[in-house]
Tab-separated table of C-alpha atoms in Angstrom:
chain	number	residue	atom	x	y	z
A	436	UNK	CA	-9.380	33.282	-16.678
A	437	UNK	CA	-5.561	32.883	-17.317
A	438	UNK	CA	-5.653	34.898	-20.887
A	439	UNK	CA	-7.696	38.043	-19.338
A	440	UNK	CA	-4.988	37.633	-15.938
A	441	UNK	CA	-1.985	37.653	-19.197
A	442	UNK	CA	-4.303	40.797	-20.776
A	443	UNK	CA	-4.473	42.661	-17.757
A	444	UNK	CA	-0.879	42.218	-16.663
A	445	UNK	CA	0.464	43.629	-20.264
A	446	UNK	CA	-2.153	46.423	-19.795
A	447	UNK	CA	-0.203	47.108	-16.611
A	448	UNK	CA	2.917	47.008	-18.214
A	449	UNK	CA	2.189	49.253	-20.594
A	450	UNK	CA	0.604	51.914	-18.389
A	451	UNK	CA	3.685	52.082	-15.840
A	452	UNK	CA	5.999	52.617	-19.214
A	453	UNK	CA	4.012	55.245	-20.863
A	454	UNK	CA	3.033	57.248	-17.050
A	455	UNK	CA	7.155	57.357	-16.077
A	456	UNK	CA	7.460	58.280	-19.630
A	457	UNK	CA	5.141	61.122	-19.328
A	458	UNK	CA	6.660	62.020	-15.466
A	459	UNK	CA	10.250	62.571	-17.024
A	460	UNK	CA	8.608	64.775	-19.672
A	461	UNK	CA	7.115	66.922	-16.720
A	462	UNK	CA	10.226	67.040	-14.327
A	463	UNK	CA	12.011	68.419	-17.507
A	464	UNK	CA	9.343	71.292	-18.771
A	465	UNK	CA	9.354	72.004	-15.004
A	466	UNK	CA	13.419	72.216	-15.020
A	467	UNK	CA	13.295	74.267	-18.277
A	468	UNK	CA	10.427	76.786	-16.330
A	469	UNK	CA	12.134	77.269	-13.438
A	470	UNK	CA	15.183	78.145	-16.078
A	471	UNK	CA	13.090	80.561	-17.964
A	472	UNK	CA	11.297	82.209	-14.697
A	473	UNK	CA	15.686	82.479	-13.416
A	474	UNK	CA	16.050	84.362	-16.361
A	475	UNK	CA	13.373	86.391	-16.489
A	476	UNK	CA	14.024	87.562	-12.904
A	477	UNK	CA	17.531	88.271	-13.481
A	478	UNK	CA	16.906	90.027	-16.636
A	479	UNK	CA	14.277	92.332	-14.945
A	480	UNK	CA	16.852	92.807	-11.895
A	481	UNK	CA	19.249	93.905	-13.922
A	482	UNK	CA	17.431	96.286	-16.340
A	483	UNK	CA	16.318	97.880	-12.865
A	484	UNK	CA	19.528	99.242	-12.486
A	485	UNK	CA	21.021	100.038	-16.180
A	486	UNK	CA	17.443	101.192	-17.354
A	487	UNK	CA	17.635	98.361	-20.730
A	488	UNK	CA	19.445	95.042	-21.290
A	489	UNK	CA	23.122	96.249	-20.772
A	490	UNK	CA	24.823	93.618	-23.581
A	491	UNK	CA	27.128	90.278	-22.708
A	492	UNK	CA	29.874	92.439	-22.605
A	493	UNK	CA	29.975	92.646	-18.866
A	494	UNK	CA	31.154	90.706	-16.446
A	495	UNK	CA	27.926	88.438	-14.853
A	496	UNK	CA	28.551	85.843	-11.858
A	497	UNK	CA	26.751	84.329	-9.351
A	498	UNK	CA	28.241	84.249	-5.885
A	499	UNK	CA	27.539	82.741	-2.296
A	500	UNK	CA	26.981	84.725	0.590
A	501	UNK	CA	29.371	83.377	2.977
A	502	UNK	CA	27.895	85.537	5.718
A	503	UNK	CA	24.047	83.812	4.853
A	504	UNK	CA	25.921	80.662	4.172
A	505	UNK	CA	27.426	80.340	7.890
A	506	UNK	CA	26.015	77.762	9.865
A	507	UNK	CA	23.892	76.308	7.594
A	508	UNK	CA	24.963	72.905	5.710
A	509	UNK	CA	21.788	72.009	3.420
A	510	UNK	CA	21.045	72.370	-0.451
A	511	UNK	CA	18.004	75.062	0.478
A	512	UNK	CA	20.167	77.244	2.335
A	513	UNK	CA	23.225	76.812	-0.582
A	514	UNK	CA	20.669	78.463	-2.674
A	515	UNK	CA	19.054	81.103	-0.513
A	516	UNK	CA	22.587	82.007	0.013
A	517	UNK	CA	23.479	82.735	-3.782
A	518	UNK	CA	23.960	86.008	-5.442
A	519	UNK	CA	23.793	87.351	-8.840
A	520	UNK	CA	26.606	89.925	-9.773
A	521	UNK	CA	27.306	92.307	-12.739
A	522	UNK	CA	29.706	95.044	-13.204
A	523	UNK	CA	28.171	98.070	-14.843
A	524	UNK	CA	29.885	101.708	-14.915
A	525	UNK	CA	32.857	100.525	-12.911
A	526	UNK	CA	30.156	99.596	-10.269
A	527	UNK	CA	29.081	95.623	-8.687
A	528	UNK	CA	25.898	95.181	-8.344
A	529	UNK	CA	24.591	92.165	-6.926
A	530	UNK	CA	20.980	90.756	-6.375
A	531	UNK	CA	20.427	88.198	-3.696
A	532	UNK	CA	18.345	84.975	-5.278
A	533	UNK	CA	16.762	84.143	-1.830
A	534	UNK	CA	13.715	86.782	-3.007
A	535	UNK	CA	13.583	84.179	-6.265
A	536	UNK	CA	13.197	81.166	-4.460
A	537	UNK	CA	10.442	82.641	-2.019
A	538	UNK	CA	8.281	83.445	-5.659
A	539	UNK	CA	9.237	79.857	-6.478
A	540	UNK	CA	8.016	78.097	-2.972
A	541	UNK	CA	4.993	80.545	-3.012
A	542	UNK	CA	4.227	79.323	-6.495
A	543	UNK	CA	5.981	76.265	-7.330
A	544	UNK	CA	4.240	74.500	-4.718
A	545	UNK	CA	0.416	74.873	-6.584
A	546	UNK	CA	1.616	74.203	-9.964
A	547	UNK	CA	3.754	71.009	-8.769
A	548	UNK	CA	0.245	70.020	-6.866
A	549	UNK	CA	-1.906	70.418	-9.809
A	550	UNK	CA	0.577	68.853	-12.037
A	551	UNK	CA	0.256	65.814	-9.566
A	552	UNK	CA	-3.012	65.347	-9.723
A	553	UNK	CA	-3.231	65.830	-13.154
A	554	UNK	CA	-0.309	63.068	-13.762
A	555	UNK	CA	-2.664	60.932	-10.739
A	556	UNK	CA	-5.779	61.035	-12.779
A	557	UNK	CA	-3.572	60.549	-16.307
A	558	UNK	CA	-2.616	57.336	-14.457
A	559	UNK	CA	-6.097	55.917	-13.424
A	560	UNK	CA	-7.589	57.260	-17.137
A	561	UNK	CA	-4.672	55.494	-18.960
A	562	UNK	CA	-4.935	52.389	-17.285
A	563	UNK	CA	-8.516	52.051	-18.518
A	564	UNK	CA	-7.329	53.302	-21.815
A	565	UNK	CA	-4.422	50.693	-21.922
A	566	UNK	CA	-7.310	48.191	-21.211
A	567	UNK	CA	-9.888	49.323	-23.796
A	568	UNK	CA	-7.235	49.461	-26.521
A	569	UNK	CA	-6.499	45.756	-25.277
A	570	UNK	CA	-9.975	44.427	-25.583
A	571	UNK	CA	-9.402	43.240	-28.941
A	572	UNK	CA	-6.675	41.216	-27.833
A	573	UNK	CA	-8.519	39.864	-24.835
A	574	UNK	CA	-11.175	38.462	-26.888
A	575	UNK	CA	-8.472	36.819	-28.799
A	576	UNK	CA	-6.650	35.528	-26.351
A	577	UNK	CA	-10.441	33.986	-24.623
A	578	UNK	CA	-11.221	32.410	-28.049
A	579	UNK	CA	-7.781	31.066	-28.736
A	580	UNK	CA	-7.730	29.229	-25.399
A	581	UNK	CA	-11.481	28.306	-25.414
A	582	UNK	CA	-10.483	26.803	-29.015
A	583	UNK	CA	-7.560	25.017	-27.066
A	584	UNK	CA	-9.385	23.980	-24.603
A	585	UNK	CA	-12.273	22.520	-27.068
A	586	UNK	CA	-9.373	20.748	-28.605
A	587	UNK	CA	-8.020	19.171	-25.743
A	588	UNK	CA	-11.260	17.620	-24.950
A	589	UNK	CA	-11.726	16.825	-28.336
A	590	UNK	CA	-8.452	14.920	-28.283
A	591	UNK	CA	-8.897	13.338	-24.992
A	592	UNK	CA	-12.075	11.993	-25.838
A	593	UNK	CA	-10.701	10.493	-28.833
A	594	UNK	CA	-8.189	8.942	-27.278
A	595	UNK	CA	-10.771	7.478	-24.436
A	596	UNK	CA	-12.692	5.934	-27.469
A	597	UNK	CA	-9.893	4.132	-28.926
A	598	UNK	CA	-8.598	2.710	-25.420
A	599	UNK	CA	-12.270	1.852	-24.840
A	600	UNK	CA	-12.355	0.235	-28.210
A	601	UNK	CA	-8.879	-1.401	-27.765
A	602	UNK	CA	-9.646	-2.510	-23.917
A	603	UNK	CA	-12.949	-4.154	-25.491
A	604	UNK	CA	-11.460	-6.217	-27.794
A	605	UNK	CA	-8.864	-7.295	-25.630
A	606	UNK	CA	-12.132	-8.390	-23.138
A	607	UNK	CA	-13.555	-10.104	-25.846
A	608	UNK	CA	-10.648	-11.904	-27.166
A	609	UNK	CA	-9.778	-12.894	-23.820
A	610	UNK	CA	-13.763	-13.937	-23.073
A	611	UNK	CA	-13.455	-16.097	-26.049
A	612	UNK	CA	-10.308	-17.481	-24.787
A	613	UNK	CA	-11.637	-18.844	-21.445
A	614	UNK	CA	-14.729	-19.542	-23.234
A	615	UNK	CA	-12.874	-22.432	-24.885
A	616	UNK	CA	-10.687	-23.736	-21.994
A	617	UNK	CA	-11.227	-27.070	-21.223
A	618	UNK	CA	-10.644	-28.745	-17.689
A	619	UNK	CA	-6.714	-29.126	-17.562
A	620	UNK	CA	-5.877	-26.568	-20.323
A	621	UNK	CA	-4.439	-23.138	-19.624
A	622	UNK	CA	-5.413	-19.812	-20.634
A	623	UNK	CA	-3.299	-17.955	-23.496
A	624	UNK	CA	-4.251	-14.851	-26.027
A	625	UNK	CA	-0.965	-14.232	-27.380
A	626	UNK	CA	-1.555	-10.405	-25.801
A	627	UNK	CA	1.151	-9.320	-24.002
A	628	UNK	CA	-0.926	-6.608	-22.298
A	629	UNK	CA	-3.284	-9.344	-20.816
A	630	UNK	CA	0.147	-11.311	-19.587
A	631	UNK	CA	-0.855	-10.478	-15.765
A	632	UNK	CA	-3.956	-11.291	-15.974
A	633	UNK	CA	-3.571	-14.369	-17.760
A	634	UNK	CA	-1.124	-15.844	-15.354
A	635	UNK	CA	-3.531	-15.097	-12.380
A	636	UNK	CA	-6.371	-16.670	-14.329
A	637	UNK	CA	-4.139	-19.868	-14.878
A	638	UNK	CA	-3.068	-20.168	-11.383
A	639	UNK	CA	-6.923	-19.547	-10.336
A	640	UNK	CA	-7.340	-22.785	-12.621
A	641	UNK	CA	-4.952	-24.509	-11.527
A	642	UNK	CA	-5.466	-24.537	-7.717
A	643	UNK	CA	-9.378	-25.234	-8.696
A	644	UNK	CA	-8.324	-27.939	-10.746
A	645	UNK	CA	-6.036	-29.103	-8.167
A	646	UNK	CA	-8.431	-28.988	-5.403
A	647	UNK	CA	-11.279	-30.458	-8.006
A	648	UNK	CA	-9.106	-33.556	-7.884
A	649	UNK	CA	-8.319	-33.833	-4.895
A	650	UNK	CA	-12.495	-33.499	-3.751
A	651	UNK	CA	-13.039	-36.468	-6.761
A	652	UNK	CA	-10.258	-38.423	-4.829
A	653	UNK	CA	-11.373	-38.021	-1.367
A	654	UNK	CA	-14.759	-38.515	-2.496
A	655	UNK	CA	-14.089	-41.956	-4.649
A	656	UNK	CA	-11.194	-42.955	-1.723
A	657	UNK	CA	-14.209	-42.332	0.905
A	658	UNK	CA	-16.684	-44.280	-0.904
A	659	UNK	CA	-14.238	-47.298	-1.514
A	660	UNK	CA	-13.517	-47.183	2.502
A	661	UNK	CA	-16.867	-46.921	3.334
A	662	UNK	CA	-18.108	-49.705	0.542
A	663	UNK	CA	-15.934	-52.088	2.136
A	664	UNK	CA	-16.620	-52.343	5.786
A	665	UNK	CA	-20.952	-51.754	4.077
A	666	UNK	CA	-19.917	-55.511	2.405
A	667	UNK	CA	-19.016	-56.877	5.098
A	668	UNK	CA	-21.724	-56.092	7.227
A	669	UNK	CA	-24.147	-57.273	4.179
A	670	UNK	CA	-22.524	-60.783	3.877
A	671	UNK	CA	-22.816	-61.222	7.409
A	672	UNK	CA	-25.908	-60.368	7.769
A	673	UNK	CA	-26.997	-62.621	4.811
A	674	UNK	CA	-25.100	-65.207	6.510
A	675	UNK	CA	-26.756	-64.920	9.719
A	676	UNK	CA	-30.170	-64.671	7.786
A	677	UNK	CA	-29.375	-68.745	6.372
A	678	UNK	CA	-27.253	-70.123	8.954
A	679	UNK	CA	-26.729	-67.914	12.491
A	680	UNK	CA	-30.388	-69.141	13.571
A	681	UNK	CA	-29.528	-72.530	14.352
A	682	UNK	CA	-25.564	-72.428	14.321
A	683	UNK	CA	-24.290	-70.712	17.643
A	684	UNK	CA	-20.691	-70.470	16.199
A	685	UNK	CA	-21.936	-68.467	13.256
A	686	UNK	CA	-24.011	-66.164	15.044
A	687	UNK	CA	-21.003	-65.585	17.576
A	688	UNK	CA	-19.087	-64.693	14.730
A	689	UNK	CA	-21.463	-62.763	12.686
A	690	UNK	CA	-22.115	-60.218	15.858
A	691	UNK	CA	-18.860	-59.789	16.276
A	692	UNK	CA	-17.833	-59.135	12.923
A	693	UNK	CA	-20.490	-56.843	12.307
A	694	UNK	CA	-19.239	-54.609	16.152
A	695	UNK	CA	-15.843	-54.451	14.492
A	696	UNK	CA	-16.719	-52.864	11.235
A	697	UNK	CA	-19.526	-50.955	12.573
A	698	UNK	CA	-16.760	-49.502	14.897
A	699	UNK	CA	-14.700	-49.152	11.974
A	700	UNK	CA	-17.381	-47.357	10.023
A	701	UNK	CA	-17.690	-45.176	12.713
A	702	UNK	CA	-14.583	-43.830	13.253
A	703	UNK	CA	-13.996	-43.480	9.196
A	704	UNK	CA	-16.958	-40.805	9.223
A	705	UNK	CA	-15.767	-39.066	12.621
A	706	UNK	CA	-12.368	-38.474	10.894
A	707	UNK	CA	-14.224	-37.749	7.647
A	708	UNK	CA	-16.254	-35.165	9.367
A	709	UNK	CA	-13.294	-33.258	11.108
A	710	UNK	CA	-11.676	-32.847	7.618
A	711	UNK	CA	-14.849	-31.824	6.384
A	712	UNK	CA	-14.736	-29.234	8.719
A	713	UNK	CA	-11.368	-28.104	8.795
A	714	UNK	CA	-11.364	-27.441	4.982
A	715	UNK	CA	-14.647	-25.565	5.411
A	716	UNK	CA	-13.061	-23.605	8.077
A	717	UNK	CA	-15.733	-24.495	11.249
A	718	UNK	CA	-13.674	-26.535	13.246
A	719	UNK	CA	-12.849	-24.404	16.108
A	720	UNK	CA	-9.541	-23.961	18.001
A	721	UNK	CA	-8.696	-23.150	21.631
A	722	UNK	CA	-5.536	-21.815	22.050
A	723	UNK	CA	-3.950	-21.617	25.580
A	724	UNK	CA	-0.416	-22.060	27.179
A	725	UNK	CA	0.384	-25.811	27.551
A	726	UNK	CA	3.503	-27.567	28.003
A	727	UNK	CA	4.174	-30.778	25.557
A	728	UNK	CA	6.095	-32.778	28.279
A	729	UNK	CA	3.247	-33.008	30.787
A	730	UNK	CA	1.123	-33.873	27.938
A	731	UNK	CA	3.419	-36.549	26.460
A	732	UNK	CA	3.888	-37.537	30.119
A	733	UNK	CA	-0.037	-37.826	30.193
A	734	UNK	CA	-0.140	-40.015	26.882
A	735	UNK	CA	2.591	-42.236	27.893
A	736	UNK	CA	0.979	-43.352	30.960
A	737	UNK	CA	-2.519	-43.834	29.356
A	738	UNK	CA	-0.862	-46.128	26.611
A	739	UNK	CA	0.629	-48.294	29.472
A	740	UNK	CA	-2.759	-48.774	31.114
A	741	UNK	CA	-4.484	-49.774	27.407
A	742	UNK	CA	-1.958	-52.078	25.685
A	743	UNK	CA	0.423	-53.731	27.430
A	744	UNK	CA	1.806	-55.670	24.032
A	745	UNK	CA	4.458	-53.365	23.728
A	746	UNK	CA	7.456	-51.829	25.658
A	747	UNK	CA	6.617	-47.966	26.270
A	748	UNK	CA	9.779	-46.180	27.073
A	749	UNK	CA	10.039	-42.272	28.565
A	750	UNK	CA	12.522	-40.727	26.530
A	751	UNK	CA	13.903	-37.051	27.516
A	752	UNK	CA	11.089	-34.860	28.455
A	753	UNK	CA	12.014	-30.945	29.064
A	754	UNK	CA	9.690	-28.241	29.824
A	755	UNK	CA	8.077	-26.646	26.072
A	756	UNK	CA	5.247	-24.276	26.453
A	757	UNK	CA	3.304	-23.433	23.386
A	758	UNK	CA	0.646	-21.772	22.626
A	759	UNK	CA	-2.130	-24.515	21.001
A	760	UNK	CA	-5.299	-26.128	21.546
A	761	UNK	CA	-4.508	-29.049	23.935
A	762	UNK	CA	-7.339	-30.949	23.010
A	763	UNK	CA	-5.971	-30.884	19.238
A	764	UNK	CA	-2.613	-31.479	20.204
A	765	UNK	CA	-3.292	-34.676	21.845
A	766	UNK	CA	-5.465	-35.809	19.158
A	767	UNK	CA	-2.315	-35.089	16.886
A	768	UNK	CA	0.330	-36.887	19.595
A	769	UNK	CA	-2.635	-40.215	19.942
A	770	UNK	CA	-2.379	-40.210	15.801
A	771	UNK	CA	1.011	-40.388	15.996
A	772	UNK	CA	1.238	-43.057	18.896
A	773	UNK	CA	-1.709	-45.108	17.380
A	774	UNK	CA	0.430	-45.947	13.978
A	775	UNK	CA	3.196	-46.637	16.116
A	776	UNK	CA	2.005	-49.313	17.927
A	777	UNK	CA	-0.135	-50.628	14.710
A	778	UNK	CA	3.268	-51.151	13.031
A	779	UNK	CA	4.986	-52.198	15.847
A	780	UNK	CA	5.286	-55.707	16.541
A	781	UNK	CA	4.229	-57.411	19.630
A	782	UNK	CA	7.235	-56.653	22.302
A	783	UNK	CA	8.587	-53.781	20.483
A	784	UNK	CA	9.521	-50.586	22.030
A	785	UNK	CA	7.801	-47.015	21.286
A	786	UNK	CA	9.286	-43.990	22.917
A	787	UNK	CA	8.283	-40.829	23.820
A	788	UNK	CA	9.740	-37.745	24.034
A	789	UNK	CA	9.487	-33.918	24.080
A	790	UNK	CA	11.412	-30.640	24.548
A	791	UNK	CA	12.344	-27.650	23.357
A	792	UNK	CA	15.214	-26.476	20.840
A	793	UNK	CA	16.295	-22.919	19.412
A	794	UNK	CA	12.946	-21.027	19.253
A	795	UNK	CA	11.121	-23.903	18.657
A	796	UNK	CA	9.293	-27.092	20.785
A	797	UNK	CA	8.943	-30.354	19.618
A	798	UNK	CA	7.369	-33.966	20.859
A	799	UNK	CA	8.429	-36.732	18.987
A	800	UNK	CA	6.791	-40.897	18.867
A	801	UNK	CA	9.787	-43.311	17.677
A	802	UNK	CA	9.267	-47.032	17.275
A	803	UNK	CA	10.631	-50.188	16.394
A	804	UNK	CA	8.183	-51.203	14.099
A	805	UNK	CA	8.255	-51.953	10.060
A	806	UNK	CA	9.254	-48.862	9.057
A	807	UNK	CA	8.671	-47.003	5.747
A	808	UNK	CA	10.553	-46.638	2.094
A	809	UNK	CA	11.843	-43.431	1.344
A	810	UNK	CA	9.616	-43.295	-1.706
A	811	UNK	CA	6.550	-43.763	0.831
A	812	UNK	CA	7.620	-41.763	3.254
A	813	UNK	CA	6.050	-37.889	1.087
A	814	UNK	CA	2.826	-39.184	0.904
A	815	UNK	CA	2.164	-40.235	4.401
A	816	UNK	CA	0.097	-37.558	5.266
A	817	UNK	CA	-2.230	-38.061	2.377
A	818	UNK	CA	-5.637	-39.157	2.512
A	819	UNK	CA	-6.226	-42.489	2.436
A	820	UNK	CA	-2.193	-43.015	1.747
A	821	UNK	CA	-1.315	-46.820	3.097
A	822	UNK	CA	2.193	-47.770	2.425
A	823	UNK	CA	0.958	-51.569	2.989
A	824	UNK	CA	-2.666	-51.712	2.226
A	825	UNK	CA	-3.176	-55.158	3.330
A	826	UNK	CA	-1.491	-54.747	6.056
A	827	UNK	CA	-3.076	-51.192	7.112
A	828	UNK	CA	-6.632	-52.779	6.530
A	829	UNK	CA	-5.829	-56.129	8.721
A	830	UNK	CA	-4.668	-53.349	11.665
A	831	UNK	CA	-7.869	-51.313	11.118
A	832	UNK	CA	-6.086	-47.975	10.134
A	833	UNK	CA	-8.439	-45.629	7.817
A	834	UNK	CA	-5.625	-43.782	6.336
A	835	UNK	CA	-6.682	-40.407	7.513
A	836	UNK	CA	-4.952	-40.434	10.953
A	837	UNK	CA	-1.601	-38.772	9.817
A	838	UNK	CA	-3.923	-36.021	7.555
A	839	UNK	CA	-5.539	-35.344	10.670
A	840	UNK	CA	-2.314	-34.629	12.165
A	841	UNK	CA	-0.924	-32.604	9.787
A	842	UNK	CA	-3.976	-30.489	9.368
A	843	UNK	CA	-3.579	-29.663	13.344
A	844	UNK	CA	-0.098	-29.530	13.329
A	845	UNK	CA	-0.218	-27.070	10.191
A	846	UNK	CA	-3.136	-24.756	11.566
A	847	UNK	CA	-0.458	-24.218	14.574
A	848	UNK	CA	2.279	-23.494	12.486
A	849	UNK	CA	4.113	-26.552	13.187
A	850	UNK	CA	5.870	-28.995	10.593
A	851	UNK	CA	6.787	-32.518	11.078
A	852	UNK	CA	10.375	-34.277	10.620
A	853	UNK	CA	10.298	-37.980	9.117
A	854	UNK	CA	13.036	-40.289	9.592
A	855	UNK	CA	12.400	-44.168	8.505
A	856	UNK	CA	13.940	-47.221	7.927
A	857	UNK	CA	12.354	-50.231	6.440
A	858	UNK	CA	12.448	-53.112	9.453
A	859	UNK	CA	14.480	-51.003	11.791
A	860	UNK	CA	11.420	-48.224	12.528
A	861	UNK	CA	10.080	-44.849	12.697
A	862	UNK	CA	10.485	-41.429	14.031
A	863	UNK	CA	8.085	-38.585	13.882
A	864	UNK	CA	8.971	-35.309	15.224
A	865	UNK	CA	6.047	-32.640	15.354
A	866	UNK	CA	7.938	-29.190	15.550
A	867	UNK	CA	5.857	-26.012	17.059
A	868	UNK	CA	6.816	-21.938	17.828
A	869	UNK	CA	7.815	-21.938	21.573
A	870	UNK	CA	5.932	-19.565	23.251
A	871	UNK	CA	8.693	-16.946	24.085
A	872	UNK	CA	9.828	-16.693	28.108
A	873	UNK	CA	8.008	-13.262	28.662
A	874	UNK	CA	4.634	-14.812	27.855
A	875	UNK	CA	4.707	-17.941	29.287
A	876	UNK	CA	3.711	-16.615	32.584
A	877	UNK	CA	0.897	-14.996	32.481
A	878	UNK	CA	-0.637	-17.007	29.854
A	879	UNK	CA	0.243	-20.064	32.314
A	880	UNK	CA	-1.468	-18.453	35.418
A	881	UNK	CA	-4.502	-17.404	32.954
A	882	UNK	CA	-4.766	-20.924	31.766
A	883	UNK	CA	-4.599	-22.147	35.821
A	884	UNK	CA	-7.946	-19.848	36.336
């Protein structure tokens, strides 16, 4: 399509040159015509009068009729106005050209007509000439760019079969690479094309190797928790089996043994259950507008109703709306205040507080209790993390409370802020977004429907 568009645009080319060529060869045989007929005319004038050609030897002129030329100012009325004038026999004669250009406007006008249409028809029959002459060069010009185009292809699918070829070994090198891999090992082919991709596949490993384990942990930490508490329940009952008939003191002892642990059991799969969930992504969250000092006014007071071993203080408590699941929340803040008063002494103080700071609200449980070394204090919130095992176990604590709490806290796009002491005590500040002024409205009255 291009090469016959290039054909025909050099056929055009060629016909406009050779048609004003042939135009400037007509204007000039009509110039030199129109010179010959002048000549004629004034020849055959002039013999009219001397009876045969009279020689150049007399004086010939042409002059303008200034009378005929009066009045008028354009080029056809210069010429009717001219007059041809000789001197023979002492006489002037003159003959007026206007008769001249009347034979040449009664005439002229056919021939230049004709001659139009001829130089018309010359155009149209030259222009198919122009392209009939060109033919052979069309042809070339198709099979020189289908051969280019035949090439191109050629080329391109060459080139497709050696990045194929290139991209499959690469594949297969790299297949055999994670073929071998062993659990812990990382990824390399020495190929600096599959760079990218082998950094993704090592970070894919290594957050499933990670999380692998951190699922054999949980799942060797939960069956230690649960063997225990499955022990004790077993010697008891084999005690009760030989001596709790008869022996009031051992039964007593046995029941009540077996209530605590049972209680114990159940509360280790409840918490086992909501991480379950949460790192399956079905537990299910409720957000509304609350405000963390009515609900750390509403924990203080139940605390003061259900242990009265320790001093529990009101420390400042502003106004903090946020946007969160109350019922989460509260399981977070009860977390919180449950290790408190585990590691709190009998008679020791645990305060609460809440407000609001910057663009963020906060609630906070600080107590007086053991306290925790700064080595202990980054792995609090990790499953089954005691700083004082013994100690943890005697108080009944699972060790998933604080995961619990973080996993809420974290899902709300809160952190927490540790400060400990060993003997002196603890403070744990849960930070969350404060739900800006403009909202807190509406969301309030929609939360008080």
């Amino acid at each position: 399509m291009n090469s016959n568009r290039r054909v025909n645009s050099i056929a055009r080319r060629i016909q406009r040159s050779w048609q004003w060529k042939r135009l400037r060869q007509l204007v000039f045989i009509d110039l030199l015509a129109l010179l010959a007929c002048l000549a004629a005319w004034l020849y055959a004038g002039e013999t009219a009068v001397t009876g045969a050609f009279a020689g150049w030897d007399i004086p010939r002129s042409m002059v303008l009729d200034e009378a005929a030329l009066s009045g008028a100012a354009g080029a056809r009325e210069a010429l009717y106005a001219l007059r041809y004038s000789f001197t023979w026999q002492g006489e002037v004669h003159e003959l007026a050209l206007a008769g001249f250009w009347r034979l040449v406007g009664l005439f002229g006008g056919p021939v230049l007509g004709v001659e139009g249409v001829l130089w018309v028809l010359g155009f149209f029959a030259s222009a198919r000439g122009a392209r009939r002459l060109l033919k052979p060069l069309d042809r070339i010009a198709e099979t020189a760019q289908r051969l280019t185009d035949e090439n191109n292809l050629r080329r391109a699918a060459e080139r497709e079969q050696a990045r194929r070829g290139l991209d499959e070994e690469k594949f297969h090198s790299l297949e055999h690479a994670i073929e071998q891999i062993d659990i812990g090992d990382r990824l390399s082919t020495g190929d600096k094309d599959l760079q990218g991709l082998e950094d993704a596949i090592n970070d894919l490993l290594g957050r499933m190797h990670a999380a692998y384990r951190q699922q054999a942990q949980f799942v060797s930490d939960a069956s230690h928790e649960l063997r225990t508490p499955i022990a004790v329940i077993q010697g008891y009952v084999k005690m009760l089996d030989r001596w709790g008939k008869d022996d009031e003191t051992v039964l007593e002892e046995s029941i009540a043994a077996i209530k605590t642990e049972t209680e114990h059991m159940k509360t280790l799969v409840e918490q086992l259950l909501f991480l379950a969930r949460g790192d399956s992504g079905r537990q299910q969250m409720n957000p509304e507008a609350m405000d963390l000092a009515a609900l750390m006014g509403e924990v203080l007071e139940e605390y003061r109703m259900i242990d009265q071993a320790h001093e529990w203080r009101q420390g400042r408590l502003e106004p903090a709306m946020v946007n969160a699941d109350p019922a989460l929340i509260k399981q977070a803040a009860r977390v919180l205040v449950d290790n408190a008063a585990r590691y709190t002494p009998e008679g020791g103080s645990i305060r609460l507080s809440a407000g609001r700071e910057g663009e963020c609200a906060w609630f906070e449980v600080q107590d007086g209790g053991i306290g925790i070394s700064a080595e202990d204090v980054p792995r609090i919130f990790d499953r089954f993390f005691r700083a004082d095992p013994a100690r943890a176990r005697q108080n009944g604590g699972t060790g998933l409370g604080l995961s619990i709490a973080r996993w809420i806290v974290e899902r709300h796009g809160g952190h927490f802020e540790v400060v400990s002491r060993p003997e002196l005590g603890t403070r744990i500040r849960v930070v969350l977004p404060l739900l800006s002024d403009r909202a807190q409205p509406e969301r309030t009255a929609d939360a008080a429907r």
